[in-house]
mmCIF file of C-alpha atoms in Angstrom:
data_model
loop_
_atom_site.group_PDB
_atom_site.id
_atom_site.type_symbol
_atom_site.label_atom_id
_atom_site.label_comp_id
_atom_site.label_asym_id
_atom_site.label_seq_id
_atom_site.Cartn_x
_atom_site.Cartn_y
_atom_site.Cartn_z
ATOM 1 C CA UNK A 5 -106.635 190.605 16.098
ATOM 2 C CA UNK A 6 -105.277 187.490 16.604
ATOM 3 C CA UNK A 7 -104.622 187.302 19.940
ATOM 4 C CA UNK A 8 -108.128 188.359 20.643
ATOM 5 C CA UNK A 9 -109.593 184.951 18.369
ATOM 6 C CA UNK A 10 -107.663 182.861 20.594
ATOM 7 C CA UNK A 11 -108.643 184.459 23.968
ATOM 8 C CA UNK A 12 -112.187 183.869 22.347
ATOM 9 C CA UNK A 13 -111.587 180.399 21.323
ATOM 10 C CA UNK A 14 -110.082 179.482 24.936
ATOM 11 C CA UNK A 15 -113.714 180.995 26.210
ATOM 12 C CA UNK A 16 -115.435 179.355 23.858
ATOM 13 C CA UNK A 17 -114.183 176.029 23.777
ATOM 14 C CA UNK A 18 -114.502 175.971 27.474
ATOM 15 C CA UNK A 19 -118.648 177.316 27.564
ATOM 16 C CA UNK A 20 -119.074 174.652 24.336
ATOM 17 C CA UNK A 21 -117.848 171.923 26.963
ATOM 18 C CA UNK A 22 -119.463 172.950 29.889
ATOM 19 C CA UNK A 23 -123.037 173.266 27.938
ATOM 20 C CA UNK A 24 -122.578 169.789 26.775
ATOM 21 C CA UNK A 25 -121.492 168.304 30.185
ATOM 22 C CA UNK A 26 -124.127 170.219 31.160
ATOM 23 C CA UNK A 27 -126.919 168.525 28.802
ATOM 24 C CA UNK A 28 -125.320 165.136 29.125
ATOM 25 C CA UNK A 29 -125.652 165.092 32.881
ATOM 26 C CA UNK A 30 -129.395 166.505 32.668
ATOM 27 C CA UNK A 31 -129.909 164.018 30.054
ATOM 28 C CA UNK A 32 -129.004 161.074 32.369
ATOM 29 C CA UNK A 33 -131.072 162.565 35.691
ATOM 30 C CA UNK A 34 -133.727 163.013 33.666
ATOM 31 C CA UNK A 35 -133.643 159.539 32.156
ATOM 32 C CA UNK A 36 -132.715 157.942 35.517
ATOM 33 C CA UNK A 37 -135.689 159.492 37.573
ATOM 34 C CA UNK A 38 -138.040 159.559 34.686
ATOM 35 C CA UNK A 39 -139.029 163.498 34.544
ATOM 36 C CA UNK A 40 -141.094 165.083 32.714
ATOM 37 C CA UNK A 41 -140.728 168.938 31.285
ATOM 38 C CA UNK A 42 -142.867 169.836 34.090
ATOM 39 C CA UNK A 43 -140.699 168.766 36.200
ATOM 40 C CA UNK A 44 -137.407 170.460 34.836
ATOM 41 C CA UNK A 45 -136.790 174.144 35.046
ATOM 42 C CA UNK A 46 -136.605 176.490 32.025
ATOM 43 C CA UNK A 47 -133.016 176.436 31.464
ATOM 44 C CA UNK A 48 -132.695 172.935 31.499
ATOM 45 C CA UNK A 49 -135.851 172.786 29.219
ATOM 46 C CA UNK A 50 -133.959 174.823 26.717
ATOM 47 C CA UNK A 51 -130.739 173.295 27.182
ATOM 48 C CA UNK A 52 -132.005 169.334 26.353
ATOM 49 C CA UNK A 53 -134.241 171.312 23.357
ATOM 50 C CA UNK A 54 -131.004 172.300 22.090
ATOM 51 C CA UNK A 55 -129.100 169.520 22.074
ATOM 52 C CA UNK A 56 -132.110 167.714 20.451
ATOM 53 C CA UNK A 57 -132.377 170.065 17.655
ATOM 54 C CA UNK A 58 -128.806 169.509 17.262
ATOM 55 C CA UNK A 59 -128.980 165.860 17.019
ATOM 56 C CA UNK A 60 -131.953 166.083 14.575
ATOM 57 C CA UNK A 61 -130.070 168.633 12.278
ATOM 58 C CA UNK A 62 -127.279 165.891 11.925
ATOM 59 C CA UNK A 63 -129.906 162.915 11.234
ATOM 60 C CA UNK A 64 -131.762 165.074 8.674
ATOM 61 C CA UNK A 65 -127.715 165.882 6.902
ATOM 62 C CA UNK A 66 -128.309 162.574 4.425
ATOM 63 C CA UNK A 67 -125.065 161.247 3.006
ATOM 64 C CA UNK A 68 -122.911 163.750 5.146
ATOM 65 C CA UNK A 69 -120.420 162.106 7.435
ATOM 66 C CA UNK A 70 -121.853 163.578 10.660
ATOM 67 C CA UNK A 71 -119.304 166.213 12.492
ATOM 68 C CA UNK A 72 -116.909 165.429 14.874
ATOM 69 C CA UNK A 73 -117.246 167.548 17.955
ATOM 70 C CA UNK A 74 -113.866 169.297 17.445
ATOM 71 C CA UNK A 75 -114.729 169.878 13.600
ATOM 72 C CA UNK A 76 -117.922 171.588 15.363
ATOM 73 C CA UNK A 77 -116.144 173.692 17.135
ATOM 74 C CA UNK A 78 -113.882 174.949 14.671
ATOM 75 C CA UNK A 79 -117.048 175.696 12.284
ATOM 76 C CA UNK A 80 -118.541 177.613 15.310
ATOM 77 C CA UNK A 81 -115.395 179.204 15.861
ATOM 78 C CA UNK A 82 -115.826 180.253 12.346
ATOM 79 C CA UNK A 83 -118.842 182.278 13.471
ATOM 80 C CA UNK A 84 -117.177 183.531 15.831
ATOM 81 C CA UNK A 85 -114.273 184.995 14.280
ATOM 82 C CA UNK A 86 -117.130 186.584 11.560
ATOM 83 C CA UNK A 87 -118.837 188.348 14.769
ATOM 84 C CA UNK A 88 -115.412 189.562 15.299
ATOM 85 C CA UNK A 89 -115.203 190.978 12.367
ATOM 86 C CA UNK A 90 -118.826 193.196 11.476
ATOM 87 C CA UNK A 91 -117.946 194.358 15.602
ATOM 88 C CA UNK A 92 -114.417 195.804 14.509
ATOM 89 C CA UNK A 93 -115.988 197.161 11.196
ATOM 90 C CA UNK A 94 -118.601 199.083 12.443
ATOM 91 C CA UNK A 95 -116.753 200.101 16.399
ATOM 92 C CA UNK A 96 -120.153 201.214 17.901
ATOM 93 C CA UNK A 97 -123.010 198.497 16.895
ATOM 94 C CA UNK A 98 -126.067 198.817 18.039
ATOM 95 C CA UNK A 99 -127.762 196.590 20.103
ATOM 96 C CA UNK A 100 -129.968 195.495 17.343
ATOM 97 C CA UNK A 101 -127.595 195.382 15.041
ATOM 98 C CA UNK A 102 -125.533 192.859 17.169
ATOM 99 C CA UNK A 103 -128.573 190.669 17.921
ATOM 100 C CA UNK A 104 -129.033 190.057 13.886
ATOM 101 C CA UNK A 105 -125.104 189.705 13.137
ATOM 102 C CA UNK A 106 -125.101 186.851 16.157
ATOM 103 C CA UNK A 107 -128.226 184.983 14.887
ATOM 104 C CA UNK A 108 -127.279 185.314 11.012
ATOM 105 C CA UNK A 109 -123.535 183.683 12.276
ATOM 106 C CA UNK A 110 -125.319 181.201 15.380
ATOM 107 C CA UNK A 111 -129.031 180.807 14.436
ATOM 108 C CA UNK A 112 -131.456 182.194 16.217
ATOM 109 C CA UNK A 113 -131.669 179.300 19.002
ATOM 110 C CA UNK A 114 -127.970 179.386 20.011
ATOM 111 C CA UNK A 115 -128.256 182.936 21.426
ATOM 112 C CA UNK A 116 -127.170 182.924 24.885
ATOM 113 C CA UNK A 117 -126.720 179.149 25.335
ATOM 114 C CA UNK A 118 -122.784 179.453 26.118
ATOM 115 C CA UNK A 119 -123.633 182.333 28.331
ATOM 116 C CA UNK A 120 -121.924 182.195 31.612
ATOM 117 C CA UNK A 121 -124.757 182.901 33.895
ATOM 118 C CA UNK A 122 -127.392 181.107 31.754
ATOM 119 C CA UNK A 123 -124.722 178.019 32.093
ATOM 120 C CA UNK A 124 -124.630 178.724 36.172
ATOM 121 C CA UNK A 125 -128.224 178.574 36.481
ATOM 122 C CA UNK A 126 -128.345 175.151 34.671
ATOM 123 C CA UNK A 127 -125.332 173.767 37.021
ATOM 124 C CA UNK A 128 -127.392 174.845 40.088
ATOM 125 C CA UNK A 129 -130.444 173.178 38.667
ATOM 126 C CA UNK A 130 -128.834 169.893 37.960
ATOM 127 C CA UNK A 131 -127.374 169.960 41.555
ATOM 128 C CA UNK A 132 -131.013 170.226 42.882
ATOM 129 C CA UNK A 133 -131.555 166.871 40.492
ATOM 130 C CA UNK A 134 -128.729 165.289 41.843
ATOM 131 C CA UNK A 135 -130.229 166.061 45.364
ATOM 132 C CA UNK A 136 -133.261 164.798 44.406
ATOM 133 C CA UNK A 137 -132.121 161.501 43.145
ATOM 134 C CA UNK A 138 -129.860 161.315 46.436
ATOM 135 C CA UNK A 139 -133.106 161.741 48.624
ATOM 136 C CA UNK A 140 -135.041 159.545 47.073
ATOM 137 C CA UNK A 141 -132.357 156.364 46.800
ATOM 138 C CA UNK A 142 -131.680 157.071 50.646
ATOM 139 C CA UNK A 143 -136.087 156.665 50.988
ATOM 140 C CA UNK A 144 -135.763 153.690 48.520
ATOM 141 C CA UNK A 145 -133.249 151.700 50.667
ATOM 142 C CA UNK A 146 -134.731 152.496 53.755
ATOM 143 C CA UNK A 147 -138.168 150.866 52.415
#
C-alpha cells in the first residue's frame, strides 16, 4: 500500500509541476504578445482558467495564511491517497463510480488537468506560441 502512495506521489508531484510550468509559461506568452482567448487553444484556455480559479480561491480564504505550494501538494496528495483507498475497497469500480469519488476528493474542475496527454497537448501548444513570438520579433527587427 505504501509503496504504491509513493510511486503515486513521484507521478504526481511531477504532473503538479509540469501543469504549473506549464501555466506560468502560457501566462507570460500570452502577456508578452497580448492574446486574447480567441487566440489560445482549448487546453491552454482551461489550463490559465485553472490556475485563475486557484488564485481566486486563495484571495477569497480571509485571514488564512495562503498555502505554500509544497503544503498544496501534500493536501492534494491527501486526495490522492483517499482515491486510493474507495479503489482498493470496492476492486472493480465502475466508471461512474470513479468519476464521483475523483471529483468529491479533486473538485469537479481538476479532473484530468495532471493528465499526461492533456499536459502534452498544452506543451505542443505553447511551442507553437513560442514560434509565434520568434516569427514575429525576427519581422519586428527586420522593420
Amino acid at each position: 500500500w505504501q509503496k504504491s502512495i509513493n510511486a503515486i506521489k513521484s507521478d504526481f508531484n511531477n504532473a503538479f509541476k509540469r501543469k504549473e510550468n506549464i501555466a506560468k509559461d502560457a501566462r507570460l506568452l500570452v502577456d508578452s504578445m497580448e492574446l486574447s482567448d480567441n487566440d489560445l487553444s482549448g487546453e491552454l484556455k482551461s489550463i490559465l482558467r485553472l490556475q485563475e480559479e486557484a488564485v481566486k480561491q486563495l484571495k477569497q480564504e480571509e485571514g488564512s495564511v495562503p498555502m505554500t505550494g509544497k503544503k498544496k501538494r501534500a493536501e492534494m496528495m491527501k486526495n490522492v491517497a483517499g482515491i486510493l483507498q474507495v479503489i482498493e475497497e470496492k476492486k472493480f469500480v465502475e466508471d461512474e463510480e470513479l468519476i464521483e469519488t475523483k471529483k468529491q476528493y479533486l473538485g469537479a474542475s481538476n479532473i484530468g488537468s495532471l493528465d499526461s496527454t492533456y499536459l502534452e497537448r498544452c506543451e505542443k501548444d505553447i511551442a507553437k506560441l513560442r514560434i509565434e513570438k520568434s516569427r514575429k520579433l525576427v519581422t519586428n527587427t527586420d522593420l
